[in-house]
Amino acid sequence: MDDFAGTQAPLRRLTDPTEAIAALELAVPGMVSLRRASPAVVDWPVLEAGLGIALPVDYKLLCELYPPFVIGGFLGVGTPEPGGETGWVQATREELETIAEWCEEANLVVPLHPFPTPGGLLSWAASPQGDFFLWSTHPTDPQEWTVTVASRSSAWWHYTGGVVQFMAEYAAGVLEPWALPQVRPEAEAW
């Protein structure tokens, strides 16, 4: 049996990072209280050089505006902190080993592979139960990256929008959670 549950698409993909953040804050009103007093100055060139790829602008804006957080007690986003870019890259690279194992073990008709394989998977969040929220990278344009969910219960699925829009729609109950729990539209610092 194929572990791939399907693909979900937003009605309209939000390409403006400010619009995506506004959608997340609307879906999870408590996000506003977590906003930093002033945007964090993340050393993106160091971080991206360490990864070997540029990251999407919606994610960069999210990281600059918010410290690490959890939505609904389930979806944990460990944003890079200023001065901790190298450690964040190292942790992300270590997760690639686990992702590689999951990709090998998954019963998928169309196999998936971890980054740095072109179009490979790169982690951006996780759950306390061990679910991974991944980017399906695009070899030339990080604004085209989409979301892949790898559930601990072996269900894999895609979402054809960006990560910030994914979080907004997941918290708002717009998405079918396929093997994930529904989450409360609440946010707390991690």
Short mmCIF file of C-alpha atoms in Angstrom, two decimals:
data_model
loop_
_atom_site.label_atom_id
_atom_site.label_comp_id
_atom_site.label_asym_id
_atom_site.label_seq_id
_atom_site.Cartn_x
_atom_site.Cartn_y
_atom_site.Cartn_z
CA MET A 1 0.00 0.00 0.00
CA ASP A 2 1.28 3.46 -0.92
CA ASP A 3 2.01 5.72 2.07
CA PHE A 4 1.27 8.82 -0.03
CA ALA A 5 -2.06 10.33 1.07
CA GLY A 6 -2.29 13.03 -1.59
CA THR A 7 -1.70 16.69 -2.38
CA GLN A 8 -3.57 19.70 -1.08
CA ALA A 9 -3.45 23.14 -2.65
CA PRO A 10 -4.39 26.55 -1.34
CA LEU A 11 -7.17 28.35 -3.16
CA ARG A 12 -4.59 31.06 -3.91
CA ARG A 13 -0.90 30.75 -3.13
CA LEU A 14 0.31 33.68 -1.04
CA THR A 15 3.56 34.84 -2.60
CA ASP A 16 3.90 38.08 -0.63
CA PRO A 17 5.59 37.15 2.69
CA THR A 18 3.85 40.00 4.54
CA GLU A 19 0.46 38.73 3.35
CA ALA A 20 1.38 35.19 4.46
CA ILE A 21 2.38 36.45 7.94
CA ALA A 22 -0.91 38.37 8.18
CA ALA A 23 -2.83 35.19 7.30
CA LEU A 24 -0.96 33.28 10.03
CA GLU A 25 -1.65 36.00 12.60
CA LEU A 26 -5.32 35.98 11.62
CA ALA A 27 -5.55 32.18 11.93
CA VAL A 28 -3.54 32.10 15.20
CA PRO A 29 -4.33 35.35 17.04
CA GLY A 30 -1.82 34.56 19.82
CA MET A 31 1.05 34.86 17.33
CA VAL A 32 0.96 38.64 17.65
CA SER A 33 1.87 38.45 21.35
CA LEU A 34 4.98 36.42 20.45
CA ARG A 35 6.29 38.97 17.93
CA ARG A 36 9.74 40.31 18.71
CA ALA A 37 9.93 43.97 19.70
CA SER A 38 12.22 44.48 16.72
CA PRO A 39 13.09 42.05 13.94
CA ALA A 40 15.96 39.66 14.64
CA VAL A 41 19.08 40.14 12.56
CA VAL A 42 19.74 36.62 11.34
CA ASP A 43 22.95 36.21 9.35
CA TRP A 44 21.23 34.67 6.32
CA PRO A 45 24.39 34.57 4.17
CA VAL A 46 26.18 32.44 6.81
CA LEU A 47 23.16 30.22 7.32
CA GLU A 48 22.46 29.73 3.61
CA ALA A 49 26.14 29.15 2.82
CA GLY A 50 26.16 26.45 5.51
CA LEU A 51 23.12 24.78 3.97
CA GLY A 52 24.27 25.32 0.41
CA ILE A 53 20.95 26.83 -0.69
CA ALA A 54 18.89 30.02 -0.30
CA LEU A 55 15.73 29.84 1.82
CA PRO A 56 12.24 31.16 0.98
CA VAL A 57 11.50 34.78 1.92
CA ASP A 58 8.28 33.93 3.82
CA TYR A 59 10.31 31.73 6.16
CA LYS A 60 13.03 34.37 6.57
CA LEU A 61 10.45 36.99 7.53
CA LEU A 62 8.83 34.56 9.97
CA CYS A 63 12.21 33.92 11.64
CA GLU A 64 13.00 37.62 11.86
CA LEU A 65 9.62 38.43 13.45
CA TYR A 66 9.24 35.45 15.82
CA PRO A 67 11.39 33.43 18.20
CA PRO A 68 10.96 29.62 18.15
CA PHE A 69 7.29 28.75 18.75
CA VAL A 70 4.72 25.95 18.86
CA ILE A 71 1.27 26.05 17.28
CA GLY A 72 -1.49 24.14 19.02
CA GLY A 73 0.99 22.32 21.26
CA PHE A 74 1.98 20.28 18.21
CA LEU A 75 3.78 22.05 15.35
CA GLY A 76 7.15 23.27 16.64
CA VAL A 77 9.09 25.78 14.56
CA GLY A 78 12.68 26.16 15.75
CA THR A 79 13.71 29.39 14.06
CA PRO A 80 17.41 30.26 13.87
CA GLU A 81 18.51 32.79 16.48
CA PRO A 82 21.06 35.55 15.81
CA GLY A 83 24.51 34.16 16.61
CA GLY A 84 23.20 30.59 16.46
CA GLU A 85 23.13 30.20 12.68
CA THR A 86 25.95 27.64 12.55
CA GLY A 87 24.30 25.48 15.24
CA TRP A 88 20.96 25.69 13.43
CA VAL A 89 22.62 24.56 10.19
CA GLN A 90 24.32 21.67 12.00
CA ALA A 91 21.04 20.53 13.59
CA THR A 92 19.27 20.78 10.22
CA ARG A 93 22.00 18.72 8.54
CA GLU A 94 21.75 16.06 11.28
CA GLU A 95 17.99 15.81 10.68
CA LEU A 96 18.74 14.98 7.04
CA GLU A 97 20.03 11.57 8.19
CA THR A 98 16.68 10.78 9.78
CA ILE A 99 14.83 12.11 6.75
CA ALA A 100 16.97 9.87 4.51
CA GLU A 101 16.00 6.83 6.63
CA TRP A 102 12.31 7.78 6.49
CA CYS A 103 12.50 8.22 2.70
CA GLU A 104 14.08 4.77 2.34
CA GLU A 105 11.49 3.12 4.60
CA ALA A 106 8.47 4.89 3.08
CA ASN A 107 6.31 2.86 0.74
CA LEU A 108 5.94 5.56 -1.91
CA VAL A 109 5.20 4.93 -5.58
CA VAL A 110 7.23 8.07 -6.39
CA PRO A 111 10.25 7.96 -4.06
CA LEU A 112 11.33 11.06 -2.18
CA HIS A 113 14.89 11.95 -1.25
CA PRO A 114 16.52 14.29 1.26
CA PHE A 115 18.27 17.50 0.33
CA PRO A 116 20.82 18.07 -1.33
CA THR A 117 19.30 15.86 -4.01
CA PRO A 118 17.66 18.28 -6.50
CA GLY A 119 14.09 18.76 -5.29
CA GLY A 120 15.08 17.02 -2.04
CA LEU A 121 13.42 17.39 1.35
CA LEU A 122 14.68 19.80 4.00
CA SER A 123 13.17 20.10 7.49
CA TRP A 124 11.61 23.34 8.76
CA ALA A 125 9.51 22.08 11.71
CA ALA A 126 8.63 18.98 13.72
CA SER A 127 6.10 17.70 16.22
CA PRO A 128 6.76 16.25 19.67
CA GLN A 129 5.48 12.92 18.30
CA GLY A 130 8.22 12.83 15.65
CA ASP A 131 6.34 14.08 12.59
CA PHE A 132 8.42 16.12 10.13
CA PHE A 133 7.31 19.20 8.23
CA LEU A 134 9.59 19.53 5.23
CA TRP A 135 10.27 21.70 2.25
CA SER A 136 10.22 20.07 -1.14
CA THR A 137 13.02 22.22 -2.45
CA HIS A 138 13.15 23.69 -5.93
CA PRO A 139 16.59 23.67 -7.54
CA THR A 140 16.53 27.28 -8.75
CA ASP A 141 13.83 29.27 -6.91
CA PRO A 142 13.17 28.97 -3.16
CA GLN A 143 9.90 30.89 -3.64
CA GLU A 144 8.62 27.80 -5.48
CA TRP A 145 9.30 25.44 -2.56
CA THR A 146 6.28 23.55 -1.27
CA VAL A 147 5.53 21.59 1.89
CA THR A 148 5.77 17.85 2.41
CA VAL A 149 4.46 16.28 5.60
CA ALA A 150 6.02 13.03 6.81
CA SER A 151 3.78 11.66 9.53
CA ARG A 152 5.09 9.28 12.16
CA SER A 153 2.14 7.06 11.23
CA SER A 154 3.67 6.62 7.73
CA ALA A 155 1.31 8.94 5.84
CA TRP A 156 3.09 11.38 3.54
CA TRP A 157 1.41 14.29 1.79
CA HIS A 158 2.14 17.49 -0.09
CA TYR A 159 0.84 21.04 0.19
CA THR A 160 1.53 23.29 -2.78
CA GLY A 161 1.90 26.54 -0.85
CA GLY A 162 4.64 28.01 1.31
CA VAL A 163 5.33 27.15 4.96
CA VAL A 164 3.74 30.25 6.51
CA GLN A 165 0.55 29.77 4.51
CA PHE A 166 0.61 26.07 5.41
CA MET A 167 0.71 26.90 9.14
CA ALA A 168 -2.14 29.40 8.74
CA GLU A 169 -4.35 26.93 6.89
CA TYR A 170 -3.48 24.02 9.19
CA ALA A 171 -4.30 26.06 12.31
CA ALA A 172 -7.50 27.41 10.73
CA GLY A 173 -8.70 23.88 9.99
CA VAL A 174 -8.75 24.49 6.23
CA LEU A 175 -6.50 21.51 5.49
CA GLU A 176 -7.39 17.87 5.84
CA PRO A 177 -4.72 16.87 8.41
CA TRP A 178 -4.18 13.33 7.02
CA ALA A 179 -2.69 11.36 9.95
CA LEU A 180 -2.02 14.51 11.99
CA PRO A 181 -4.22 15.85 14.76
CA GLN A 182 -6.26 18.98 14.33
CA VAL A 183 -4.47 21.79 16.15
CA ARG A 184 -5.88 24.55 18.26
CA PRO A 185 -5.24 28.03 16.82
CA GLU A 186 -2.93 28.86 19.75
CA ALA A 187 0.74 29.74 19.84
CA GLU A 188 3.32 29.70 22.57
CA ALA A 189 7.03 30.33 22.77
CA TRP A 190 9.15 27.21 22.50
#
